[in-house]
Amino acid sequence: MLTIAGEIAQPSMLTFADLAAIDGAYQVADVSRLAPGRKGDAVRLAGILKLVRPRERAKYLGLHSSTDNFHASIPLAAVADRALVIYRLDGQPLPEKAGGPVRFFIPDFAACHTEEIDECANVKFVDRIEFTAEKGFDNRPHDGTAHEALHAKEVDRARGQG
Ligand SMILES: Nc1nc2c(c(=O)[nH]1)N[C@H]1C(S)=C(S)[C@@H](COP(=O)(O)O)O[C@H]1N2
Ligand SMILES: [Mo]
């Protein structure tokens, strides 16, 4: 279940079926066409924006994962037309090892910790998206050391899943 909240006209809780039911014009079958090397099917963020209708004052998009307490808050205008929400693999909900149930993905991200829209903002295990007027909570790594530590933790986690 994906909770969408904040500065929007239509707060929502979207299930796998709800995401799959979004207008076909916003569906991207096989994201590898837009993001080489990536797997699965997505819906464009634009399709979700059309459903929830952000208010004029919504300037930031908060991507929150309670699974591993990872959070990013990025300027909405910069990603509104290009970001993807990957939610399906082989007809099934995206598995956790692929970042599921929902993974945010910006096809043409900048290198890690260089800009607000960087690779680190491709948040996995997203369970909540919150629109805010000001920049919200963001605990992406700020430097190389913090980044290395985070990736080491991710590898441990993946091993734990066997
Ligand atoms: N939930 C969650 N999402 C996350 C991370 C994380 O630790 N937890 N790491 C981020 C970072 S720092 C990077 S660089 C990318 C790496 O994505 P990849 O493993 O698919 O290459 O995921 C991002 N999304
Ligand atoms: Mo990163």
Short mmCIF file of N, CA and C and ligand atoms in Angstrom, two decimals:
data_model
loop_
_atom_site.label_atom_id
_atom_site.label_comp_id
_atom_site.label_asym_id
_atom_site.label_seq_id
_atom_site.Cartn_x
_atom_site.Cartn_y
_atom_site.Cartn_z
N MET A 1 0.85 -1.20 0.00
CA MET A 1 0.00 0.00 0.00
C MET A 1 0.88 1.25 0.00
N LEU A 2 0.58 2.16 -0.90
CA LEU A 2 1.36 3.39 -1.03
C LEU A 2 0.49 4.56 -0.58
N THR A 3 0.91 5.21 0.50
CA THR A 3 0.17 6.36 1.01
C THR A 3 0.66 7.62 0.31
N ILE A 4 -0.28 8.43 -0.18
CA ILE A 4 0.09 9.70 -0.81
C ILE A 4 -0.60 10.81 -0.02
N ALA A 5 0.21 11.73 0.50
CA ALA A 5 -0.34 12.71 1.44
C ALA A 5 0.29 14.08 1.24
N GLY A 6 -0.14 15.02 2.05
CA GLY A 6 0.44 16.36 2.04
C GLY A 6 -0.39 17.35 1.24
N GLU A 7 0.31 18.23 0.54
CA GLU A 7 -0.34 19.34 -0.17
C GLU A 7 -0.96 18.90 -1.49
N ILE A 8 -2.01 18.08 -1.36
CA ILE A 8 -2.71 17.57 -2.55
C ILE A 8 -4.22 17.62 -2.31
N ALA A 9 -4.97 17.68 -3.41
CA ALA A 9 -6.43 17.76 -3.29
C ALA A 9 -7.03 16.41 -2.91
N GLN A 10 -6.34 15.32 -3.30
CA GLN A 10 -6.92 13.99 -3.13
C GLN A 10 -5.96 13.02 -2.43
N PRO A 11 -5.85 13.10 -1.09
CA PRO A 11 -4.99 12.15 -0.38
C PRO A 11 -5.45 10.72 -0.70
N SER A 12 -4.49 9.81 -0.89
CA SER A 12 -4.85 8.48 -1.37
C SER A 12 -4.01 7.38 -0.76
N MET A 13 -4.56 6.17 -0.79
CA MET A 13 -3.81 4.97 -0.43
C MET A 13 -3.93 4.09 -1.67
N LEU A 14 -2.82 3.89 -2.36
CA LEU A 14 -2.88 3.15 -3.62
C LEU A 14 -2.36 1.73 -3.46
N THR A 15 -3.14 0.77 -3.96
CA THR A 15 -2.72 -0.62 -3.95
C THR A 15 -2.06 -0.95 -5.30
N PHE A 16 -1.53 -2.15 -5.39
CA PHE A 16 -0.97 -2.65 -6.65
C PHE A 16 -2.02 -2.52 -7.77
N ALA A 17 -3.26 -2.92 -7.46
CA ALA A 17 -4.34 -2.86 -8.46
C ALA A 17 -4.63 -1.42 -8.88
N ASP A 18 -4.57 -0.50 -7.92
CA ASP A 18 -4.82 0.92 -8.24
C ASP A 18 -3.74 1.44 -9.20
N LEU A 19 -2.49 1.07 -8.93
CA LEU A 19 -1.39 1.54 -9.79
C LEU A 19 -1.55 0.97 -11.19
N ALA A 20 -1.93 -0.31 -11.26
CA ALA A 20 -2.10 -0.98 -12.56
C ALA A 20 -3.29 -0.40 -13.32
N ALA A 21 -4.24 0.20 -12.58
CA ALA A 21 -5.46 0.73 -13.22
C ALA A 21 -5.29 2.16 -13.73
N ILE A 22 -4.15 2.79 -13.43
CA ILE A 22 -3.91 4.15 -13.93
C ILE A 22 -3.87 4.12 -15.46
N ASP A 23 -4.45 5.13 -16.06
CA ASP A 23 -4.53 5.28 -17.51
C ASP A 23 -3.29 4.75 -18.24
N GLY A 24 -3.54 3.92 -19.24
CA GLY A 24 -2.47 3.32 -20.02
C GLY A 24 -1.48 4.31 -20.61
N ALA A 25 -1.93 5.54 -20.80
CA ALA A 25 -1.04 6.56 -21.36
C ALA A 25 0.14 6.82 -20.43
N TYR A 26 -0.02 6.50 -19.13
CA TYR A 26 1.03 6.74 -18.15
C TYR A 26 1.81 5.48 -17.79
N GLN A 27 1.39 4.35 -18.34
CA GLN A 27 2.06 3.09 -18.00
C GLN A 27 3.29 2.90 -18.87
N VAL A 28 4.36 2.41 -18.26
CA VAL A 28 5.59 2.14 -18.99
C VAL A 28 5.89 0.65 -18.83
N ALA A 29 5.61 -0.11 -19.89
CA ALA A 29 5.91 -1.54 -19.84
C ALA A 29 7.40 -1.69 -20.14
N ASP A 30 8.12 -2.34 -19.23
CA ASP A 30 9.56 -2.57 -19.37
C ASP A 30 10.37 -1.27 -19.29
N VAL A 31 10.74 -0.93 -18.07
CA VAL A 31 11.48 0.32 -17.86
C VAL A 31 12.88 0.32 -18.47
N SER A 32 13.35 -0.84 -18.89
CA SER A 32 14.71 -0.86 -19.47
C SER A 32 14.79 0.01 -20.72
N ARG A 33 13.66 0.29 -21.32
CA ARG A 33 13.65 1.17 -22.50
C ARG A 33 14.05 2.60 -22.12
N LEU A 34 13.70 3.01 -20.89
CA LEU A 34 14.02 4.36 -20.42
C LEU A 34 15.20 4.37 -19.47
N ALA A 35 15.41 3.25 -18.80
CA ALA A 35 16.46 3.14 -17.80
C ALA A 35 17.22 1.84 -18.06
N PRO A 36 18.24 1.91 -18.91
CA PRO A 36 18.97 0.70 -19.30
C PRO A 36 19.43 -0.11 -18.08
N GLY A 37 19.22 -1.42 -18.14
CA GLY A 37 19.66 -2.28 -17.05
C GLY A 37 18.64 -2.44 -15.93
N ARG A 38 17.57 -1.64 -15.95
CA ARG A 38 16.55 -1.73 -14.90
C ARG A 38 15.41 -2.62 -15.37
N LYS A 39 14.80 -3.31 -14.42
CA LYS A 39 13.73 -4.26 -14.77
C LYS A 39 12.38 -3.85 -14.20
N GLY A 40 11.33 -4.31 -14.87
CA GLY A 40 9.99 -4.13 -14.34
C GLY A 40 9.15 -3.16 -15.14
N ASP A 41 7.92 -2.99 -14.67
CA ASP A 41 6.97 -2.07 -15.29
C ASP A 41 6.70 -0.93 -14.31
N ALA A 42 6.40 0.23 -14.89
CA ALA A 42 6.21 1.41 -14.04
C ALA A 42 4.98 2.20 -14.48
N VAL A 43 4.60 3.12 -13.60
CA VAL A 43 3.63 4.13 -13.99
C VAL A 43 4.40 5.45 -13.85
N ARG A 44 4.16 6.36 -14.75
CA ARG A 44 4.84 7.66 -14.66
C ARG A 44 4.32 8.43 -13.46
N LEU A 45 5.21 9.14 -12.79
CA LEU A 45 4.79 9.99 -11.68
C LEU A 45 3.65 10.91 -12.13
N ALA A 46 3.72 11.36 -13.38
CA ALA A 46 2.68 12.26 -13.92
C ALA A 46 1.28 11.66 -13.79
N GLY A 47 1.18 10.33 -13.91
CA GLY A 47 -0.12 9.67 -13.78
C GLY A 47 -0.65 9.74 -12.36
N ILE A 48 0.28 9.64 -11.39
CA ILE A 48 -0.11 9.74 -9.97
C ILE A 48 -0.47 11.19 -9.65
N LEU A 49 0.27 12.14 -10.23
CA LEU A 49 -0.02 13.56 -9.99
C LEU A 49 -1.44 13.89 -10.46
N LYS A 50 -1.81 13.29 -11.60
CA LYS A 50 -3.14 13.55 -12.14
C LYS A 50 -4.23 13.05 -11.18
N LEU A 51 -3.95 11.93 -10.52
CA LEU A 51 -4.91 11.35 -9.56
C LEU A 51 -5.03 12.18 -8.28
N VAL A 52 -3.89 12.58 -7.73
CA VAL A 52 -3.92 13.21 -6.39
C VAL A 52 -3.98 14.74 -6.44
N ARG A 53 -3.67 15.32 -7.57
CA ARG A 53 -3.76 16.77 -7.81
C ARG A 53 -3.04 17.63 -6.77
N PRO A 54 -1.71 17.76 -6.91
CA PRO A 54 -0.94 18.60 -5.99
C PRO A 54 -1.46 20.04 -6.00
N ARG A 55 -1.43 20.66 -4.82
CA ARG A 55 -1.82 22.07 -4.73
C ARG A 55 -0.70 22.93 -5.27
N GLU A 56 -1.05 24.18 -5.57
CA GLU A 56 -0.08 25.14 -6.09
C GLU A 56 1.16 25.24 -5.21
N ARG A 57 0.96 25.18 -3.87
CA ARG A 57 2.09 25.35 -2.95
C ARG A 57 2.95 24.10 -2.77
N ALA A 58 2.58 22.99 -3.38
CA ALA A 58 3.39 21.77 -3.27
C ALA A 58 4.63 21.91 -4.15
N LYS A 59 5.79 22.11 -3.51
CA LYS A 59 7.03 22.31 -4.28
C LYS A 59 8.02 21.15 -4.13
N TYR A 60 7.85 20.37 -3.07
CA TYR A 60 8.78 19.25 -2.83
C TYR A 60 8.05 17.93 -2.75
N LEU A 61 8.73 16.91 -3.22
CA LEU A 61 8.20 15.56 -3.21
C LEU A 61 9.01 14.76 -2.20
N GLY A 62 8.35 14.26 -1.16
CA GLY A 62 9.04 13.46 -0.14
C GLY A 62 8.84 11.98 -0.44
N LEU A 63 9.96 11.25 -0.51
CA LEU A 63 9.92 9.81 -0.82
C LEU A 63 10.38 9.08 0.43
N HIS A 64 9.47 8.34 1.05
CA HIS A 64 9.75 7.80 2.38
C HIS A 64 9.67 6.28 2.41
N SER A 65 10.70 5.67 2.98
CA SER A 65 10.68 4.23 3.20
C SER A 65 10.81 3.95 4.67
N SER A 66 9.73 3.41 5.26
CA SER A 66 9.82 3.04 6.68
C SER A 66 10.55 1.71 6.82
N THR A 67 10.65 0.95 5.73
CA THR A 67 11.33 -0.36 5.78
C THR A 67 12.74 -0.21 6.32
N ASP A 68 13.50 0.74 5.78
CA ASP A 68 14.87 0.92 6.27
C ASP A 68 15.14 2.38 6.67
N ASN A 69 14.05 3.13 6.89
CA ASN A 69 14.18 4.51 7.37
C ASN A 69 15.06 5.36 6.45
N PHE A 70 14.76 5.30 5.15
CA PHE A 70 15.50 6.09 4.16
C PHE A 70 14.53 7.11 3.57
N HIS A 71 14.97 8.35 3.46
CA HIS A 71 14.07 9.42 3.05
C HIS A 71 14.76 10.43 2.14
N ALA A 72 14.03 10.90 1.14
CA ALA A 72 14.56 11.95 0.27
C ALA A 72 13.46 12.96 0.01
N SER A 73 13.84 14.21 -0.11
CA SER A 73 12.87 15.26 -0.43
C SER A 73 13.46 16.06 -1.58
N ILE A 74 12.79 16.04 -2.73
CA ILE A 74 13.36 16.62 -3.94
C ILE A 74 12.38 17.59 -4.60
N PRO A 75 12.90 18.56 -5.36
CA PRO A 75 12.01 19.53 -6.00
C PRO A 75 11.07 18.82 -6.98
N LEU A 76 9.79 19.05 -6.80
CA LEU A 76 8.78 18.37 -7.61
C LEU A 76 8.89 18.74 -9.10
N ALA A 77 9.09 20.02 -9.39
CA ALA A 77 9.09 20.46 -10.79
C ALA A 77 10.17 19.74 -11.61
N ALA A 78 11.28 19.41 -10.96
CA ALA A 78 12.40 18.79 -11.67
C ALA A 78 12.12 17.34 -12.09
N VAL A 79 11.17 16.70 -11.42
CA VAL A 79 10.93 15.28 -11.72
C VAL A 79 9.51 14.97 -12.20
N ALA A 80 8.63 15.97 -12.14
CA ALA A 80 7.20 15.74 -12.43
C ALA A 80 6.96 15.05 -13.77
N ASP A 81 7.74 15.44 -14.78
CA ASP A 81 7.50 14.90 -16.12
C ASP A 81 8.35 13.68 -16.46
N ARG A 82 9.29 13.31 -15.61
CA ARG A 82 10.18 12.21 -16.02
C ARG A 82 10.29 11.05 -15.05
N ALA A 83 9.95 11.26 -13.77
CA ALA A 83 10.15 10.18 -12.81
C ALA A 83 9.17 9.03 -13.03
N LEU A 84 9.62 7.84 -12.63
CA LEU A 84 8.82 6.63 -12.76
C LEU A 84 8.60 6.02 -11.39
N VAL A 85 7.49 5.33 -11.24
CA VAL A 85 7.23 4.56 -10.03
C VAL A 85 7.15 3.10 -10.51
N ILE A 86 8.20 2.35 -10.20
CA ILE A 86 8.26 0.95 -10.66
C ILE A 86 7.48 0.10 -9.65
N TYR A 87 6.52 -0.68 -10.13
CA TYR A 87 5.65 -1.41 -9.19
C TYR A 87 5.38 -2.85 -9.58
N ARG A 88 5.85 -3.29 -10.74
CA ARG A 88 5.48 -4.64 -11.20
C ARG A 88 6.67 -5.32 -11.87
N LEU A 89 6.80 -6.63 -11.63
CA LEU A 89 7.83 -7.42 -12.31
C LEU A 89 7.21 -8.77 -12.69
N ASP A 90 7.26 -9.11 -13.93
CA ASP A 90 6.66 -10.36 -14.42
C ASP A 90 5.20 -10.50 -13.98
N GLY A 91 4.46 -9.41 -14.05
CA GLY A 91 3.03 -9.45 -13.74
C GLY A 91 2.69 -9.47 -12.26
N GLN A 92 3.72 -9.49 -11.40
CA GLN A 92 3.50 -9.55 -9.95
C GLN A 92 3.99 -8.26 -9.30
N PRO A 93 3.54 -8.00 -8.05
CA PRO A 93 4.08 -6.84 -7.34
C PRO A 93 5.61 -6.92 -7.29
N LEU A 94 6.27 -5.79 -7.46
CA LEU A 94 7.74 -5.73 -7.46
C LEU A 94 8.27 -6.33 -6.16
N PRO A 95 9.15 -7.34 -6.24
CA PRO A 95 9.67 -7.96 -5.01
C PRO A 95 10.62 -7.03 -4.26
N GLU A 96 10.76 -7.28 -2.97
CA GLU A 96 11.59 -6.41 -2.15
C GLU A 96 13.03 -6.38 -2.65
N LYS A 97 13.52 -7.49 -3.16
CA LYS A 97 14.92 -7.46 -3.60
C LYS A 97 15.14 -6.56 -4.82
N ALA A 98 14.06 -6.17 -5.47
CA ALA A 98 14.15 -5.21 -6.57
C ALA A 98 13.70 -3.82 -6.13
N GLY A 99 13.56 -3.64 -4.79
CA GLY A 99 13.18 -2.33 -4.28
C GLY A 99 11.68 -2.18 -4.03
N GLY A 100 10.94 -3.29 -4.22
CA GLY A 100 9.50 -3.24 -4.09
C GLY A 100 9.04 -3.15 -2.64
N PRO A 101 7.76 -2.97 -2.46
CA PRO A 101 6.69 -3.03 -3.47
C PRO A 101 6.67 -1.87 -4.47
N VAL A 102 7.31 -0.75 -4.09
CA VAL A 102 7.33 0.38 -5.02
C VAL A 102 8.69 1.04 -4.98
N ARG A 103 9.24 1.28 -6.15
CA ARG A 103 10.54 1.93 -6.23
C ARG A 103 10.47 3.19 -7.09
N PHE A 104 10.92 4.29 -6.53
CA PHE A 104 10.94 5.55 -7.27
C PHE A 104 12.17 5.52 -8.17
N PHE A 105 12.05 6.01 -9.40
CA PHE A 105 13.20 5.97 -10.28
C PHE A 105 13.21 7.15 -11.26
N ILE A 106 14.33 7.88 -11.23
CA ILE A 106 14.51 9.01 -12.15
C ILE A 106 15.46 8.51 -13.24
N PRO A 107 14.99 8.38 -14.48
CA PRO A 107 15.83 7.77 -15.51
C PRO A 107 17.19 8.46 -15.71
N ASP A 108 17.21 9.78 -15.67
CA ASP A 108 18.48 10.46 -15.97
C ASP A 108 18.98 11.22 -14.74
N PHE A 109 19.26 10.46 -13.67
CA PHE A 109 19.72 11.07 -12.42
C PHE A 109 21.16 11.54 -12.53
N ALA A 110 21.53 12.47 -11.65
CA ALA A 110 22.92 12.92 -11.56
C ALA A 110 23.68 11.94 -10.67
N ALA A 111 25.00 12.05 -10.65
CA ALA A 111 25.83 11.18 -9.81
C ALA A 111 25.47 11.40 -8.34
N CYS A 112 25.75 10.38 -7.52
CA CYS A 112 25.42 10.43 -6.10
C CYS A 112 25.95 11.69 -5.40
N HIS A 113 25.19 12.18 -4.47
CA HIS A 113 25.46 13.39 -3.68
C HIS A 113 26.12 14.53 -4.45
N THR A 114 25.56 14.83 -5.62
CA THR A 114 26.04 15.99 -6.37
C THR A 114 24.96 17.06 -6.42
N GLU A 115 23.71 16.64 -6.60
CA GLU A 115 22.62 17.59 -6.73
C GLU A 115 21.43 17.04 -5.96
N GLU A 116 20.35 17.82 -5.92
CA GLU A 116 19.16 17.32 -5.21
C GLU A 116 18.56 16.11 -5.93
N ILE A 117 18.67 16.11 -7.26
CA ILE A 117 18.13 15.01 -8.05
C ILE A 117 19.28 14.07 -8.39
N ASP A 118 19.67 13.24 -7.45
CA ASP A 118 20.79 12.34 -7.71
C ASP A 118 20.33 10.88 -7.62
N GLU A 119 21.25 9.98 -7.88
CA GLU A 119 20.92 8.56 -7.88
C GLU A 119 20.37 8.11 -6.53
N CYS A 120 20.88 8.75 -5.48
CA CYS A 120 20.44 8.39 -4.12
C CYS A 120 18.95 8.66 -3.90
N ALA A 121 18.36 9.53 -4.74
CA ALA A 121 16.93 9.86 -4.60
C ALA A 121 16.04 8.78 -5.23
N ASN A 122 16.65 7.75 -5.81
CA ASN A 122 15.87 6.64 -6.37
C ASN A 122 15.47 5.71 -5.23
N VAL A 123 14.55 6.16 -4.42
CA VAL A 123 14.21 5.48 -3.17
C VAL A 123 13.49 4.16 -3.41
N LYS A 124 14.00 3.12 -2.71
CA LYS A 124 13.39 1.77 -2.76
C LYS A 124 12.41 1.62 -1.61
N PHE A 125 11.58 0.61 -1.67
CA PHE A 125 10.62 0.26 -0.60
C PHE A 125 9.79 1.48 -0.18
N VAL A 126 9.38 2.29 -1.16
CA VAL A 126 8.63 3.51 -0.82
C VAL A 126 7.24 3.12 -0.31
N ASP A 127 6.87 3.60 0.87
CA ASP A 127 5.51 3.35 1.35
C ASP A 127 4.71 4.64 1.52
N ARG A 128 5.42 5.78 1.44
CA ARG A 128 4.72 7.05 1.62
C ARG A 128 5.33 8.13 0.73
N ILE A 129 4.49 8.84 0.03
CA ILE A 129 4.93 9.98 -0.76
C ILE A 129 4.20 11.19 -0.19
N GLU A 130 4.96 12.21 0.20
CA GLU A 130 4.33 13.37 0.80
C GLU A 130 4.75 14.64 0.07
N PHE A 131 3.77 15.44 -0.31
CA PHE A 131 4.03 16.70 -1.00
C PHE A 131 4.10 17.81 0.04
N THR A 132 5.14 18.63 -0.03
CA THR A 132 5.31 19.71 0.95
C THR A 132 5.67 21.02 0.24
N ALA A 133 5.44 22.13 0.96
CA ALA A 133 5.75 23.45 0.41
C ALA A 133 7.24 23.72 0.53
N GLU A 134 7.83 23.25 1.65
CA GLU A 134 9.27 23.44 1.89
C GLU A 134 9.95 22.08 1.80
N LYS A 135 11.28 22.11 1.69
CA LYS A 135 12.00 20.84 1.65
C LYS A 135 11.75 20.07 2.95
N GLY A 136 11.44 18.78 2.83
CA GLY A 136 11.13 17.95 4.00
C GLY A 136 12.31 17.10 4.43
N PHE A 137 12.02 16.12 5.30
CA PHE A 137 13.08 15.28 5.86
C PHE A 137 13.82 14.51 4.76
N ASP A 138 15.12 14.52 4.87
CA ASP A 138 15.96 13.90 3.84
C ASP A 138 17.22 13.37 4.53
N ASN A 139 17.40 12.07 4.51
CA ASN A 139 18.62 11.53 5.16
C ASN A 139 19.51 10.78 4.17
N ARG A 140 19.53 11.29 2.94
CA ARG A 140 20.46 10.72 1.96
C ARG A 140 21.90 11.00 2.43
N PRO A 141 22.84 10.14 2.06
CA PRO A 141 24.23 10.38 2.47
C PRO A 141 24.78 11.65 1.82
N HIS A 142 25.56 12.42 2.60
CA HIS A 142 26.08 13.71 2.11
C HIS A 142 27.48 13.63 1.55
N ASP A 143 28.22 12.60 1.92
CA ASP A 143 29.60 12.53 1.46
C ASP A 143 29.97 11.08 1.14
N GLY A 144 31.15 10.91 0.61
CA GLY A 144 31.60 9.59 0.18
C GLY A 144 31.59 8.57 1.31
N THR A 145 32.01 8.97 2.47
CA THR A 145 32.10 8.04 3.60
C THR A 145 30.71 7.55 4.02
N ALA A 146 29.79 8.50 4.15
CA ALA A 146 28.42 8.14 4.54
C ALA A 146 27.79 7.25 3.47
N HIS A 147 28.15 7.53 2.22
CA HIS A 147 27.60 6.77 1.11
C HIS A 147 28.12 5.33 1.11
N GLU A 148 29.43 5.18 1.33
CA GLU A 148 30.02 3.84 1.42
C GLU A 148 29.36 3.04 2.54
N ALA A 149 29.16 3.70 3.69
CA ALA A 149 28.58 3.02 4.85
C ALA A 149 27.16 2.55 4.52
N LEU A 150 26.40 3.39 3.83
CA LEU A 150 25.03 3.04 3.47
C LEU A 150 25.02 1.83 2.53
N HIS A 151 25.90 1.84 1.54
CA HIS A 151 25.92 0.73 0.58
C HIS A 151 26.34 -0.57 1.26
N ALA A 152 27.26 -0.48 2.22
CA ALA A 152 27.68 -1.69 2.96
C ALA A 152 26.48 -2.25 3.71
N LYS A 153 25.67 -1.35 4.28
CA LYS A 153 24.48 -1.77 5.03
C LYS A 153 23.47 -2.42 4.09
N GLU A 154 23.34 -1.86 2.89
CA GLU A 154 22.40 -2.42 1.91
C GLU A 154 22.81 -3.83 1.50
N VAL A 155 24.13 -4.04 1.33
CA VAL A 155 24.63 -5.36 0.95
C VAL A 155 24.33 -6.37 2.06
N ASP A 156 24.56 -5.96 3.31
CA ASP A 156 24.27 -6.84 4.46
C ASP A 156 22.80 -7.23 4.47
N ARG A 157 21.97 -6.25 4.19
CA ARG A 157 20.54 -6.45 4.21
C ARG A 157 20.13 -7.47 3.14
N ALA A 158 20.68 -7.30 1.93
CA ALA A 158 20.36 -8.19 0.82
C ALA A 158 20.81 -9.63 1.16
N ARG A 159 21.98 -9.75 1.81
CA ARG A 159 22.48 -11.07 2.20
C ARG A 159 21.50 -11.72 3.19
N GLY A 160 21.02 -10.87 4.12
CA GLY A 160 20.08 -11.36 5.14
C GLY A 160 18.83 -11.95 4.53
N GLN A 161 18.45 -11.43 3.37
CA GLN A 161 17.25 -11.93 2.69
C GLN A 161 17.52 -13.25 1.98
N GLY A 162 18.81 -13.58 1.88
CA GLY A 162 19.21 -14.85 1.25
C GLY A 162 18.84 -14.86 -0.19
N1 LIG B 1 15.02 2.60 0.80
C1 LIG B 1 16.24 2.88 0.30
N2 LIG B 1 16.34 3.38 -0.94
C2 LIG B 1 17.56 3.68 -1.45
C3 LIG B 1 18.74 3.48 -0.70
C4 LIG B 1 18.60 2.92 0.61
O1 LIG B 1 19.58 2.69 1.34
N3 LIG B 1 17.34 2.63 1.07
N4 LIG B 1 19.96 3.82 -1.23
C5 LIG B 1 19.92 4.88 -2.26
C6 LIG B 1 21.21 5.10 -2.89
S1 LIG B 1 22.36 5.95 -1.98
C7 LIG B 1 21.46 4.72 -4.19
S2 LIG B 1 22.89 5.20 -4.95
C8 LIG B 1 20.48 3.92 -4.95
C9 LIG B 1 21.13 2.65 -5.46
O2 LIG B 1 20.19 1.93 -6.21
P1 LIG B 1 20.53 0.51 -6.82
O3 LIG B 1 20.92 -0.39 -5.67
O4 LIG B 1 19.30 0.04 -7.49
O5 LIG B 1 21.64 0.71 -7.78
O6 LIG B 1 19.32 3.59 -4.18
C10 LIG B 1 18.88 4.60 -3.33
N5 LIG B 1 17.63 4.17 -2.71
MO MO B 2 23.70 6.90 -3.69
#
